[in-house]
Every structure is written in structure tokens, then in C-alpha cells.
XYZ file of C-alpha atoms in Angstrom:
703
model
C 40.676 -63.491 -49.885
C 37.227 -61.968 -50.176
C 36.154 -63.120 -46.675
C 39.371 -61.407 -45.251
C 38.444 -58.086 -46.923
C 35.002 -58.359 -45.542
C 36.260 -58.879 -42.079
C 38.800 -56.053 -42.376
C 35.921 -53.727 -43.527
C 33.698 -54.787 -40.805
C 36.362 -54.230 -38.089
C 37.318 -50.865 -39.364
C 33.590 -49.684 -39.494
C 33.211 -50.959 -35.988
C 36.422 -49.071 -34.632
C 35.908 -45.595 -35.935
C 33.601 -43.043 -33.827
C 30.396 -41.431 -35.597
C 32.656 -38.521 -36.954
C 34.204 -41.048 -39.018
C 32.872 -41.512 -42.661
C 33.359 -44.919 -44.221
C 32.669 -45.992 -47.897
C 34.487 -48.368 -50.248
C 37.161 -46.014 -51.404
C 37.889 -43.602 -48.238
C 37.633 -42.752 -44.570
C 38.199 -39.741 -42.850
C 37.588 -37.956 -39.349
C 37.558 -34.366 -38.231
C 39.921 -34.415 -35.168
C 39.879 -30.900 -34.160
C 39.330 -27.212 -35.282
C 40.564 -23.987 -33.580
C 40.455 -20.187 -34.194
C 43.037 -17.731 -33.267
C 43.353 -14.040 -33.754
C 46.749 -12.499 -34.793
C 48.740 -10.713 -33.687
C 46.408 -10.306 -30.515
C 42.820 -10.377 -29.391
C 43.396 -7.010 -27.990
C 44.508 -4.209 -30.575
C 44.256 -0.703 -31.089
C 42.831 0.929 -34.219
C 44.579 0.537 -37.414
C 46.250 -2.727 -36.724
C 46.130 -5.361 -39.382
C 44.408 -8.276 -37.896
C 44.293 -11.952 -39.084
C 41.565 -14.534 -38.211
C 42.932 -17.911 -38.578
C 40.936 -21.205 -38.773
C 42.813 -24.549 -38.257
C 41.307 -27.844 -38.934
C 43.087 -31.332 -38.227
C 41.408 -34.104 -40.489
C 42.588 -37.726 -40.833
C 41.595 -39.484 -43.980
C 42.046 -42.925 -45.844
C 42.118 -43.095 -49.545
C 43.471 -41.138 -52.407
C 40.481 -38.817 -52.929
C 40.934 -35.170 -52.106
C 38.400 -34.072 -49.515
C 36.472 -30.602 -49.994
C 36.270 -28.620 -46.943
C 33.712 -25.809 -46.407
C 35.082 -23.108 -43.836
C 32.674 -20.593 -42.321
C 33.689 -17.606 -40.054
C 31.070 -15.975 -37.609
C 31.168 -12.908 -35.817
C 28.369 -13.564 -33.066
C 25.584 -15.287 -34.809
C 26.328 -13.651 -38.078
C 28.452 -15.381 -40.980
C 31.142 -12.977 -42.030
C 33.184 -15.266 -44.432
C 32.959 -18.448 -46.025
C 35.299 -20.460 -48.217
C 35.743 -23.872 -49.802
C 39.198 -25.412 -49.891
C 40.466 -29.035 -50.887
C 43.879 -28.543 -49.182
C 44.661 -28.906 -45.437
C 45.991 -25.492 -45.289
C 44.566 -23.039 -42.593
C 41.809 -20.645 -43.326
C 42.825 -17.048 -42.965
C 40.320 -14.164 -42.663
C 42.153 -10.715 -42.779
C 40.897 -7.498 -41.045
C 43.102 -4.958 -42.340
C 43.352 -1.604 -40.654
C 40.998 -2.921 -37.826
C 38.347 -0.627 -36.456
C 36.069 -0.466 -33.148
C 33.378 -2.019 -35.365
C 35.496 -5.050 -35.837
C 35.246 -5.976 -32.034
C 33.116 -8.995 -31.455
C 33.249 -12.635 -30.603
C 34.421 -15.008 -33.436
C 34.191 -18.834 -34.082
C 34.882 -20.933 -37.123
C 32.971 -24.117 -38.515
C 34.324 -26.859 -40.973
C 31.906 -28.981 -42.788
C 33.179 -32.152 -44.969
C 30.318 -34.090 -46.673
C 27.770 -33.249 -44.031
C 29.973 -33.630 -40.991
C 30.553 -30.505 -38.913
C 32.642 -29.054 -36.201
C 32.861 -25.878 -34.411
C 35.762 -24.186 -32.762
C 35.861 -22.277 -29.598
C 35.061 -18.698 -29.302
C 37.653 -16.088 -29.319
C 36.756 -12.335 -28.547
C 38.531 -9.583 -30.550
C 38.572 -6.069 -28.872
C 39.634 -2.876 -31.032
C 40.102 0.381 -29.283
C 40.452 3.954 -30.475
C 38.049 6.018 -32.550
C 38.807 8.800 -34.905
C 37.581 12.359 -33.952
C 34.471 13.426 -35.494
C 34.501 16.263 -38.034
C 31.389 18.747 -38.310
C 30.699 20.809 -41.466
C 28.069 23.455 -42.279
C 26.944 24.822 -45.642
C 27.633 28.353 -44.354
C 28.088 30.142 -40.914
C 25.598 33.003 -41.394
C 21.942 32.719 -41.697
C 18.824 34.770 -41.725
C 16.036 34.375 -39.206
C 13.991 31.008 -40.029
C 16.343 30.048 -42.661
C 17.459 26.313 -42.725
C 21.035 25.060 -41.962
C 22.632 21.885 -43.401
C 24.941 20.190 -41.175
C 27.403 17.251 -41.744
C 29.057 14.937 -39.016
C 31.796 12.542 -40.363
C 33.579 9.735 -38.489
C 36.640 9.344 -40.600
C 37.604 5.964 -41.519
C 34.879 4.175 -39.176
C 32.702 1.277 -40.341
C 29.708 -0.422 -38.903
C 26.446 0.963 -37.317
C 27.067 4.534 -35.989
C 24.759 6.761 -34.017
C 25.463 10.542 -34.534
C 24.516 13.190 -32.221
C 24.274 17.365 -33.044
C 24.395 19.423 -29.970
C 24.193 23.107 -29.121
C 25.845 22.848 -25.785
C 24.184 20.148 -23.809
C 20.967 20.388 -25.915
C 20.619 17.519 -28.680
C 19.510 19.301 -31.893
C 19.343 16.248 -34.069
C 20.418 12.586 -33.818
C 20.348 9.427 -36.030
C 21.495 5.996 -36.536
C 23.231 5.204 -39.997
C 25.560 2.417 -41.387
C 27.867 4.836 -42.892
C 30.524 6.961 -41.418
C 28.464 10.293 -41.947
C 25.572 11.761 -40.969
C 23.576 14.649 -42.522
C 20.672 16.692 -41.215
C 18.776 19.935 -41.613
C 17.462 22.472 -38.778
C 16.574 25.847 -37.930
C 17.380 28.186 -34.820
C 14.225 29.899 -33.250
C 16.574 32.439 -31.646
C 18.513 35.177 -33.300
C 22.145 35.541 -32.154
C 25.408 33.413 -32.235
C 25.155 29.552 -31.687
C 27.873 27.184 -31.223
C 27.271 23.514 -32.402
C 29.375 20.398 -32.277
C 28.740 16.717 -32.977
C 29.990 13.119 -31.736
C 29.219 9.609 -32.385
C 28.857 6.113 -30.728
C 29.777 2.737 -32.709
C 27.418 -0.032 -31.587
C 28.870 -3.514 -31.627
C 26.228 -5.592 -29.956
C 26.085 -5.784 -26.874
C 28.891 -3.143 -26.365
C 28.985 0.481 -27.733
C 32.000 2.967 -27.943
C 31.525 6.820 -27.532
C 33.724 9.038 -29.454
C 35.255 12.305 -28.460
C 33.430 15.622 -29.556
C 34.102 17.244 -32.782
C 35.307 20.631 -33.507
C 32.724 23.552 -32.323
C 31.438 25.800 -35.167
C 29.694 29.040 -34.752
C 26.555 29.911 -36.454
C 25.292 33.529 -36.713
C 21.491 33.905 -36.981
C 20.512 37.480 -38.159
C 16.947 39.063 -37.318
C 14.485 39.997 -40.182
C 13.695 43.397 -40.150
C 9.640 42.607 -40.327
C 7.850 43.186 -37.107
C 4.193 42.794 -35.728
C 2.526 45.766 -34.198
C -0.091 45.723 -31.493
C -2.124 48.877 -30.480
C -5.048 49.001 -27.822
C -7.390 51.750 -27.156
C -8.056 53.267 -24.795
C -4.749 52.798 -23.287
C -5.446 53.827 -19.604
C -8.046 53.400 -16.874
C -10.318 50.778 -18.614
C -13.472 49.839 -16.669
C -15.759 47.090 -17.166
C -18.024 47.693 -19.989
C -15.665 50.144 -21.848
C -15.322 49.312 -25.518
C -11.824 48.377 -26.618
C -10.380 48.483 -30.126
C -7.416 46.442 -30.921
C -5.250 46.688 -34.018
C -2.565 44.351 -35.348
C -0.447 45.432 -38.274
C 3.199 44.934 -39.665
C 6.263 47.195 -39.759
C 9.098 47.038 -42.153
C 7.026 44.971 -44.560
C 9.226 44.430 -47.725
C 6.892 41.963 -49.660
C 3.325 40.666 -48.566
C 4.137 37.165 -49.899
C 3.484 34.283 -47.374
C 2.594 36.527 -44.337
C -0.170 35.759 -41.935
C -1.412 37.699 -38.937
C -3.323 36.191 -36.002
C -4.755 38.261 -33.110
C -5.792 36.487 -29.801
C -6.724 37.092 -26.305
C -5.364 34.481 -23.968
C -5.905 31.150 -25.747
C -8.885 32.502 -27.596
C -8.439 33.472 -31.222
C -10.239 36.851 -31.914
C -9.371 37.555 -35.672
C -6.658 36.819 -38.446
C -5.545 38.453 -41.682
C -2.586 38.916 -44.082
C -1.128 42.468 -43.559
C -3.701 43.958 -40.902
C -6.408 42.995 -38.120
C -8.728 45.266 -36.654
C -11.179 43.958 -33.767
C -13.295 45.596 -31.077
C -14.573 43.920 -27.683
C -16.222 45.016 -24.521
C -13.697 45.005 -21.562
C -14.668 42.428 -18.996
C -12.546 41.891 -15.733
C -13.529 38.365 -15.882
C -11.774 37.559 -18.954
C -7.963 37.439 -19.610
C -6.385 40.872 -20.396
C -3.275 39.211 -22.378
C -3.627 40.244 -26.141
C -1.250 38.935 -28.628
C -0.527 39.804 -32.277
C 1.420 36.980 -34.230
C 3.436 37.120 -37.406
C 3.921 34.102 -39.345
C 6.230 34.218 -42.489
C 7.402 30.961 -43.596
C 9.427 29.219 -40.771
C 9.750 32.487 -39.018
C 7.131 33.607 -36.303
C 7.307 36.988 -34.368
C 4.869 37.983 -31.563
C 3.741 41.471 -30.183
C 1.999 41.062 -26.938
C 0.125 43.479 -24.549
C -1.774 43.108 -21.283
C -4.788 45.361 -20.465
C -5.774 45.946 -16.855
C -9.702 46.262 -16.650
C -11.212 47.827 -13.451
C -14.191 45.975 -11.959
C -17.282 48.000 -12.050
C -18.513 45.592 -9.148
C -16.838 42.501 -7.808
C -18.214 38.864 -8.145
C -21.018 38.587 -5.489
C -20.469 36.317 -2.385
C -23.343 34.552 -1.155
C -23.519 33.589 2.748
C -26.127 32.161 5.051
C -26.982 32.892 8.691
C -27.229 31.154 10.968
C -24.309 28.985 9.659
C -26.119 25.928 10.582
C -30.144 25.636 10.091
C -32.620 22.911 10.807
C -35.533 21.912 8.533
C -38.296 24.676 8.735
C -36.277 27.068 10.681
C -35.902 30.660 9.522
C -32.681 31.515 7.580
C -31.178 34.525 5.804
C -29.186 34.490 2.599
C -26.999 37.637 1.922
C -25.530 38.528 -1.469
C -22.858 41.280 -1.688
C -20.476 42.820 -4.233
C -17.836 45.529 -4.044
C -18.554 48.485 -6.578
C -16.581 51.124 -7.992
C -18.326 53.895 -6.824
C -16.664 56.629 -9.094
C -18.449 54.687 -11.982
C -21.592 52.989 -10.216
C -24.068 53.600 -7.813
C -24.932 50.779 -5.373
C -28.740 51.293 -6.221
C -27.803 50.508 -9.910
C -26.765 46.849 -8.743
C -29.612 44.421 -8.842
C -29.296 40.978 -6.930
C -31.493 37.945 -7.631
C -31.535 34.359 -6.762
C -31.298 31.474 -9.037
C -33.095 29.143 -9.235
C -36.435 30.906 -7.925
C -36.993 30.148 -4.385
C -39.491 30.805 -1.660
C -37.174 32.968 0.053
C -38.529 36.736 0.517
C -36.424 39.777 -0.319
C -35.995 42.124 2.630
C -33.361 44.544 1.200
C -30.856 44.567 -1.867
C -29.121 41.370 -1.608
C -31.003 40.033 1.563
C -33.468 37.008 1.224
C -35.339 35.473 4.120
C -37.449 32.539 4.731
C -37.733 28.980 6.083
C -35.308 26.256 5.405
C -36.583 23.463 3.060
C -36.756 19.862 3.990
C -34.171 19.122 1.638
C -30.801 20.117 0.281
C -30.911 23.101 -2.184
C -28.327 24.855 -4.273
C -28.685 28.790 -4.427
C -26.756 31.208 -6.699
C -26.694 34.953 -6.439
C -26.651 36.958 -9.687
C -25.683 40.477 -9.676
C -26.457 42.826 -12.679
C -25.228 46.277 -13.823
C -24.734 48.335 -17.000
C -25.260 45.013 -19.075
C -22.550 43.255 -16.994
C -23.827 40.119 -15.181
C -21.866 38.241 -12.377
C -22.589 35.021 -10.669
C -21.513 33.793 -7.303
C -20.282 30.488 -6.464
C -23.254 28.089 -5.645
C -24.119 27.869 -1.980
C -25.664 24.466 -1.013
C -28.060 24.788 1.943
C -28.254 21.371 3.784
C -30.835 21.723 6.364
C -30.077 19.588 9.458
C -32.593 17.105 10.652
C -33.460 17.380 14.338
C -32.879 14.034 16.100
C -35.680 11.760 16.830
C -36.532 10.159 19.979
C -33.742 7.820 20.708
C -34.091 4.023 21.252
C -32.457 2.287 24.363
C -31.540 -1.422 24.268
C -29.005 -3.807 25.489
C -25.974 -4.682 23.223
C -25.879 -8.356 23.492
C -27.069 -9.699 27.099
C -27.400 -7.993 30.428
C -25.834 -10.487 33.061
C -26.228 -9.438 36.742
C -23.011 -8.493 38.336
C -21.115 -8.305 35.000
C -20.479 -5.378 32.800
C -22.730 -4.825 29.879
C -23.180 -2.331 27.058
C -26.323 -0.220 26.740
C -27.095 0.915 23.171
C -28.561 4.307 22.565
C -29.415 5.595 18.970
C -31.898 7.724 17.035
C -33.372 6.574 13.602
C -33.015 10.074 12.119
C -30.827 13.212 12.909
C -28.045 14.886 11.465
C -24.566 14.387 12.946
C -22.971 14.978 15.278
C -25.518 13.906 17.999
C -24.839 13.809 21.722
C -25.926 10.936 23.580
C -26.526 11.023 27.461
C -27.230 8.127 29.492
C -29.349 8.755 32.552
C -30.152 6.660 35.737
C -33.329 7.773 37.280
C -32.431 11.516 36.300
C -28.908 11.512 37.153
C -26.520 11.846 34.106
C -23.912 8.889 34.053
C -22.016 10.166 30.861
C -22.273 11.704 27.384
C -20.916 10.348 24.069
C -20.815 12.482 20.918
C -21.378 10.459 17.716
C -20.047 11.860 14.491
C -20.596 8.818 12.346
C -23.796 6.858 11.668
C -23.381 4.503 14.609
C -25.070 4.152 17.951
C -23.463 5.319 21.328
C -22.530 2.608 23.829
C -22.449 2.739 27.432
C -20.914 0.292 29.781
C -22.767 -0.410 33.159
C -23.073 -2.987 35.977
C -26.098 -3.769 37.755
C -26.457 -5.642 41.094
C -30.367 -6.239 41.190
C -32.554 -7.327 38.075
C -34.903 -4.200 38.936
C -31.964 -1.827 38.260
C -32.320 -2.215 34.445
C -35.542 -0.192 34.322
C -33.835 2.892 35.768
C -32.001 3.881 32.462
C -32.969 5.988 30.110
C -31.160 7.885 27.030
C -31.230 11.438 25.731
C -30.202 12.648 22.452
C -29.313 15.962 21.314
C -28.141 17.706 17.943
C -29.291 21.360 18.405
C -29.819 24.077 20.926
C -33.486 23.365 21.309
C -35.211 20.070 22.284
C -33.481 16.734 23.674
C -35.925 13.997 23.472
C -35.751 11.208 25.874
C -35.922 7.555 25.444
C -38.317 5.183 27.302
C -36.872 3.401 30.275
C -34.716 0.320 29.437
C -36.780 -2.829 29.357
C -34.452 -5.863 28.819
C -34.178 -9.287 30.322
C -31.544 -9.608 33.220
C -29.672 -12.919 33.213
C -28.943 -14.013 36.593
C -25.977 -16.358 36.930
C -26.564 -19.715 38.228
C -25.848 -20.811 41.836
C -26.729 -23.598 44.223
C -27.060 -26.583 42.020
C -28.333 -29.604 43.741
C -28.562 -33.264 42.685
C -31.596 -35.233 44.205
C -32.092 -38.757 43.774
C -35.494 -40.638 43.863
C -36.198 -43.156 45.305
C -34.096 -42.509 48.430
C -30.515 -43.950 48.213
C -31.306 -46.838 50.839
C -34.255 -48.059 48.841
C -32.799 -48.263 45.437
C -33.077 -51.735 44.273
C -32.746 -53.642 40.857
C -35.632 -52.771 38.493
C -36.517 -49.588 39.982
C -36.939 -46.437 37.800
C -34.437 -43.894 38.877
C -34.684 -39.952 38.758
C -31.830 -37.884 38.951
C -33.323 -34.407 39.615
C -31.133 -31.359 39.139
C -32.144 -27.979 40.279
C -30.526 -24.718 40.487
C -31.367 -20.901 40.778
C -30.721 -18.416 37.810
C -32.368 -17.200 34.649
C -33.523 -20.010 32.231
C -32.934 -21.429 29.675
C -30.560 -23.713 31.523
C -28.517 -26.301 30.017
C -28.048 -29.380 32.476
C -25.677 -32.113 32.003
C -25.407 -35.463 34.050
C -22.130 -37.230 34.656
C -20.932 -40.473 36.027
C -17.571 -40.196 37.531
C -15.105 -42.053 35.544
C -16.597 -41.112 32.195
C -15.677 -37.690 30.432
C -18.674 -37.459 28.343
C -22.057 -36.420 29.806
C -24.814 -39.251 29.998
C -27.358 -36.894 29.210
C -27.752 -32.869 27.943
C -30.779 -31.271 27.898
C -31.773 -27.507 27.783
C -34.883 -26.508 30.018
C -36.884 -23.373 30.352
C -37.156 -24.160 34.059
C -34.712 -24.210 36.734
C -34.800 -27.859 37.262
C -35.258 -31.123 35.207
C -34.514 -34.771 35.779
C -32.599 -37.574 34.114
C -34.359 -40.875 34.363
C -32.722 -44.351 34.081
C -35.452 -47.083 33.899
C -34.855 -50.634 35.044
C -31.875 -50.344 37.149
C -29.420 -53.104 37.389
C -26.348 -53.496 39.508
C -24.314 -52.040 36.545
C -25.834 -48.735 37.383
C -24.091 -48.345 40.758
C -21.615 -45.596 40.719
C -20.816 -41.828 41.555
C -23.116 -39.176 39.733
C -23.224 -35.481 39.561
C -24.567 -32.897 37.197
C -23.590 -29.491 35.667
C -25.599 -26.457 34.722
C -25.060 -23.218 32.573
C -27.201 -20.620 31.253
C -26.631 -17.360 29.206
C -24.582 -15.921 31.971
C -21.749 -18.605 30.962
C -21.068 -19.609 34.442
C -20.882 -23.263 34.947
C -21.984 -24.722 38.334
C -21.626 -28.128 39.452
C -23.485 -30.189 42.155
C -22.069 -32.459 44.944
C -21.414 -36.046 44.021
C -23.815 -38.595 44.796
C -23.007 -42.318 45.104
C -25.745 -45.063 44.270
C -25.685 -48.289 45.272
C -28.421 -50.646 43.520
C -29.343 -53.314 45.908
C -31.182 -56.861 45.101
C -34.734 -56.918 44.125
C -37.395 -57.961 47.028
C -38.327 -61.126 45.194
C -34.747 -61.974 45.324
C -34.313 -61.545 48.719
C -37.771 -63.349 49.543
C -36.085 -66.493 47.576
C -32.958 -66.394 49.249
C -34.698 -66.270 52.594
C -37.000 -68.908 51.698
C -34.039 -71.009 50.517
C -32.340 -70.332 53.703
C -35.154 -71.495 55.835
C -35.858 -74.502 54.135
C -32.169 -75.359 54.503
C -32.313 -74.590 58.103
C -35.816 -76.539 58.450
C -34.032 -79.601 56.643
C -31.175 -79.400 59.123
C -33.385 -79.291 62.156
C -35.839 -82.086 60.854
C -32.762 -84.139 60.154
C -31.294 -83.769 63.285
C -34.438 -84.584 65.299
C -34.889 -87.659 63.046
C -31.531 -88.412 63.639
C -31.679 -88.264 67.627
C -35.039 -90.165 67.654
C -33.691 -93.041 65.741
C -30.926 -93.166 68.222
C -33.055 -93.188 71.358
C -35.258 -95.965 69.973
C -32.207 -98.211 69.361
C -31.153 -97.509 72.986
C -34.439 -98.327 74.465
C -34.953 -101.305 72.339
C -31.570 -102.551 73.624
C -32.585 -101.859 77.170
C -35.834 -103.846 76.784
C -34.013 -106.668 75.179
C -31.714 -106.655 78.222
C -34.222 -106.357 80.500
C -36.130 -109.200 79.164
C -33.366 -111.598 79.168
C -32.390 -110.814 83.005
C -33.987 -111.567 86.235
C -36.043 -108.882 87.542
C -33.732 -108.135 90.365
C -30.965 -107.345 87.881
C -33.055 -105.326 85.798
C -34.261 -103.326 88.587
C -30.782 -102.602 89.841
C -29.629 -101.264 86.679
C -32.748 -99.272 85.777
C -31.372 -96.222 87.347
C -28.099 -96.100 85.561
C -29.684 -96.488 82.148
C -32.073 -93.634 82.766
C -29.363 -91.238 83.837
C -27.201 -91.798 81.048
C -29.674 -89.703 78.820
C -30.221 -86.625 81.145
C -31.206 -84.174 78.211
C -34.045 -86.045 76.761
C -37.426 -87.139 78.372
C -39.064 -90.088 77.124
C -41.837 -92.422 77.752
C -42.000 -96.157 76.849
C -45.274 -97.406 76.036
C -45.867 -101.159 76.139
C -48.923 -102.722 74.508
C -50.120 -105.745 76.230
C -50.608 -109.150 74.305
C -53.948 -109.594 73.087
C -56.324 -111.218 75.465
C -56.196 -114.795 75.796
C -52.518 -114.938 75.265
C -50.800 -117.292 77.922
C -47.149 -116.755 79.251
C -45.099 -118.716 81.123
C -43.520 -117.725 84.565
C -40.127 -117.753 83.393
C -40.710 -116.527 79.734
C -39.347 -113.174 78.430
C -41.954 -110.260 77.995
C -42.451 -109.493 74.243
C -44.383 -106.118 74.181
C -44.668 -105.662 70.606
C -43.974 -102.133 71.890
C -43.990 -98.509 70.191
C -41.179 -96.455 71.709
C -41.344 -92.517 71.288
C -39.770 -89.620 72.735
C -41.493 -86.600 73.629
C -39.532 -83.415 73.115
C -42.448 -81.231 74.672
C -41.820 -82.669 78.113
C -45.301 -84.630 78.291
C -45.397 -88.164 79.321
C -48.426 -90.501 79.665
C -49.416 -91.765 83.220
C -47.640 -95.025 84.381
C -50.934 -96.104 86.020
C -52.487 -96.228 82.596
C -50.380 -99.350 81.658
C -50.761 -102.826 82.881
C -48.891 -103.490 86.057
C -46.413 -105.920 84.294
C -45.507 -103.046 82.061
C -45.396 -100.470 84.823
C -42.826 -102.411 86.770
C -40.452 -102.207 83.737
C -40.804 -98.691 82.520
C -37.966 -96.380 83.116
C -38.256 -93.689 85.788
C -38.733 -90.105 84.064
C -35.943 -87.768 84.654
C -37.043 -84.221 85.662
């Protein structure tokens, strides 16, 4: 039985998913949880709304499960309740307001196991009309006003606005349905104010209508500031001014302050009266103000005084308008005067700072311009009044120096190039003129610190020295440069390839010279090529118009077609004609081959001769043998036929006699012990030299 219970428990624990709680007494699982909003998710203000949270839980066992429900609005908890029943959780929202608008969801927790419902959004529409209240409707100037704006029945975060027309007087964010604020009006008169509010439900907001409009009357205080200035008319520079600031209708002197100012400059201050004296100046503002401050009330009395100039601010001018260093110049200082109050002789002019210029007349100064920039200021004085002109900066111009002429880049014969003309010093603008000989070719005005560039083309190298440059920046001198001295690059032409030794004499083992020569300006870069190869065999740069490429110890592998290319700074590439080189056998190889051939021929000739000799000897011996065995008559008859059968060979048969004392029989054969030879040179020994018995048997020579 125990084993059966254990198996049952194991099966149950493996059957239920992780949301299932299993122990010895109970098992449960949260199957589902839902949130609903009743009567609808969209309601109007004042509707009774219920948020319902329903959970479906399956359990095993008798123990009651404790359920914890939590309802969220957005990410904020708004309601939490524990329950031991399966009944739905109800969250009431009676008399719903716009502030209840939001996204809701609920969560259930049973013994640490949780499940969340889906989100539902509640939207409540309709806001109450705001109400504005003031503590009273009539105020004195500067008096503080208390205003209250209420949003009846609204809840949540509310932003209130207090307006006068379209202008916002006050605003503020509160968590109640009313907003109190204090303010003052700076203007006397009737003012209409109203308020409105916005309910904030993140991320949304809802604006109310405008409240009722209330009228506020602001009455002016009788107290006023009074400003008086003496004299009142026709005031000239240097005249004394007496200024008086007082109060009219002063009821009580408590908490009252007066301030006297000229423009933004505070002249004086006091409690009930301010008196101040100054000297009138046309250069200073003529606006005066008497300001009364009493608590939060401020009142102003202002006047403008027109001051006539005794003399105007001087103006400083220079003539001529442009001046060069050490040239004479004149500075003139001049002011307009009020002749009814000032004589021109009373006005004194000086220059600041001190300068070497000499006064020629009142306000006229003359002298030479300095070598550097200098600032001059004219000072005019009369009746204690001092006025200064604007600063005049005199910038003496620098006469242009003798220009320098050069070639920009490189000058190539027959191609356009640029001539550079520039002076080291000289005030801009500078006019540069290019001359050939003494003929003007063109003028360039330079207004920036840069050279003038002229484009020209020459056809002969000597033309380059005809160019000059003129620079001018004033009405006087125009310095002329030296003549242009520059290298002229002549483009290459007429490239030739010369081969040494001569083509028919090139043999193995020779030292080959491939000589490239051209016409043009060095340095020249030469390249030697062999037809069939893209890369050059050799590259070199020479300061001459010709150079060579050497190939030592020639072999048959060096046979081929060659050419060369050349280029100089003119960047025109020239190419020679192609030369075909055939490397022949060395002389010793020819001698060896000739000797071998002669030897072979000699061997063949000697062999042939020996062969024919051996053949003739065999014939003669055979004939002698026959003749010795026949009668003499037969031998004589056949002699001619034997001789005629060898028409091309002359021969001699020499028969050596037997030694003395040798006896022969009459019928015996003759044994000559002879040596037979054939003479190829046509000579034959005389027959008479032989013994008679031999002569009778010799063959007849054939001519």
C-alpha cells in the first residue's frame, strides 16, 4: 500500500506544470486571472465604476487557500486585499472623475505563486467648470489681491492658471481641487480676470473650460512725484542745471523713497525731497527721472532736456587719402560751433598723442608719414568743454620693391608655361605688367599677397631672356625686374639605337653595346626593351643626350629584336627603330667545324685512293699471272685489250730481275718478284731502263 501511495505521488508531481503547488496535504494551480471594468471602459463624469478582478484556481485538499489581490493603475498600487474565498475582487470607483482615467490590471498571489491579468483602460470624460473667487473687488494702487480658483468635485493632480485676458498672472500645480494665490496690479483701472485648470493623468491631460470673469477696480493713490529743471529753455553746453525732485499730496512720510537719475545714472536720492546741480553737456543723455517708491507702489515723473552744443565733436581727416612712407601728408581737425555763444578763435585743437606733425593753422597739421601705422586723435577744447574725435589710423603704404621674375614650374619649348612675377614688399594692390623686350603683353592687379602668373609660349630657347616684369602700386615709380633667366627644356626628338659591333660581326662571346642617342635637354631617362617583354631590360638617367647598355659575353639566347625609349622633363616619350640582333657562332667554333670537315673530306679522299690502288694492283697481278702461264703470242694478242679496259688510270709496271746467277729454263714462267704501282700524276718510268725480258711484257701506256 505504501509503495502504491509513493507511485501515485510521483505521478502527480510529474503531471502538474510549474504553476502547481504540491505537498503532502494539498495541490493547487492558478489557471487564469482577468480584469474587467463595469459598466464600460468609457464613461462620463459621475458614473459609478467597478473594477472586477476574477481568478480561476484549481486546488486539491481541504485547506483554504489565502489569496492576495492587488490592483494597479499604471505602475502604482491603488488597492490590495487578502481573501480566503474564490469570490471576485471588486474595486469600486464611485462618482468617477477624469483623474480616474488610466490603465488598470490586477495580480493574484497564492503562497508565492503570482499571475497578472491583461491591462484594461478606463476613460472618464467631462470636467466641472472652475469657480474664481476674490476677497474683494476694489483695491488701492499697490494693494495685494487674494484669488482662489476651485475645480468642484475634481481629484488628482491639477494645474491651475489665473489669467487677465490672454496674459497668465499666476499658475501652479496642486493635488487638491483648489488653488490660492496673491498678486498686485501695476496699472490703475478696471481689470477682468478668470481661471481654468488641467487634470493630469500621465501620460494624458485634460483641460477644463474657463471660469467666470471677475472685474477688479484698482484706484490710484493721490501721492505723486514732481520733477523741476532750471533753466527750462535754451540750454547750452556748459550751462548749470538745477534739478528738483519732490512729492505732491504727501499724507504721511512713512516708507517713502525718492530717486533722481539721468538716463541709467543715479544722481541722488532722499525721502521727501532731492535737489541736485550739474553742468549741461550735449554728450550726456538729457532724460531725467524722479521716482517715488512707497511699499509696492512706484510712481515716476520724467523730463527731457535739450542741450545745444557749443561746438560739435571734431572730425579728423587726412589728405591725400592714401599716403606712402615718408611722403608729406596733412591732418585736418574741424568742429561746427554755436557762433552766438562761441568765437572760433576760442576753440583750440590739438593732436593726441604727441606727433612730429607741425600745426599750419587752427586744426591743420602737416608732416611726413611715418614708417609704421599710427593712431591720431583730435582734441577740441572751449569753455571747459573737451571733445575728442574718433581715432584716425594712418597706415602709410609701402612702395613696391623691384619685382622678381621666375618660371613657375618648368619652361618647355613649344608648350605653354607660367612666368611668376612678385615683389618682396609693397602695399596692395600691386599692378604687375609682363614685357617682352619693351612690349607690354599684359597686366594683372594683385589684391592678395600672392604672385602674378602670366602664361606664355616660346619657340626658341633664347626667347626666355626677352621677358621682364614691372610692378607698380603708386603714381610714381614702377621698378622693372631683371631679364628672365631660366632653363628651357627642349623636348626630345630623333632617338636612334646604334649597335656595336656591327650586326654581321656579332658572335658568341662578344661584348655588345646598345647605344641610345637623342636630341633634347638632359637629364634624359633611357630605357632599353626587348620585343616580347613588357618590362625594360635596363633603365638609367643620364646628364648627356646619349648612353649605352652593355651585354657582356653574348650567347645565342641574346638574339632578338631590341629598341629603346627616352624621356626628359618635357614628358614627351620618344622611341627608336627596332634593331634585330642575330648572335653567330664564335670563330674558334667555325675553325673546329671547318677542320673537322676538311679532315672528313681528306679521310674520304685517301680512302678512295687506297681503294682504287688496291683494286689496280689486284688487276695487274692477275694479268701478270695469266701472261706468265700463256705462250708469248697469246700474251701479246691480249695485251692491248687489257690495257684498254682501264682508260682513266695511267700506270707502270716495274719488274725487278732476279738476282744475278739465277738460272731459268726456256719454258719456265717468269717470277718478277715485282712491285706494281700506279702513278696518278701521269709520270711513268722509261721502258728502256728495264731488262729486255721485262720490257717485252710491260703493258703499253695509255695517253
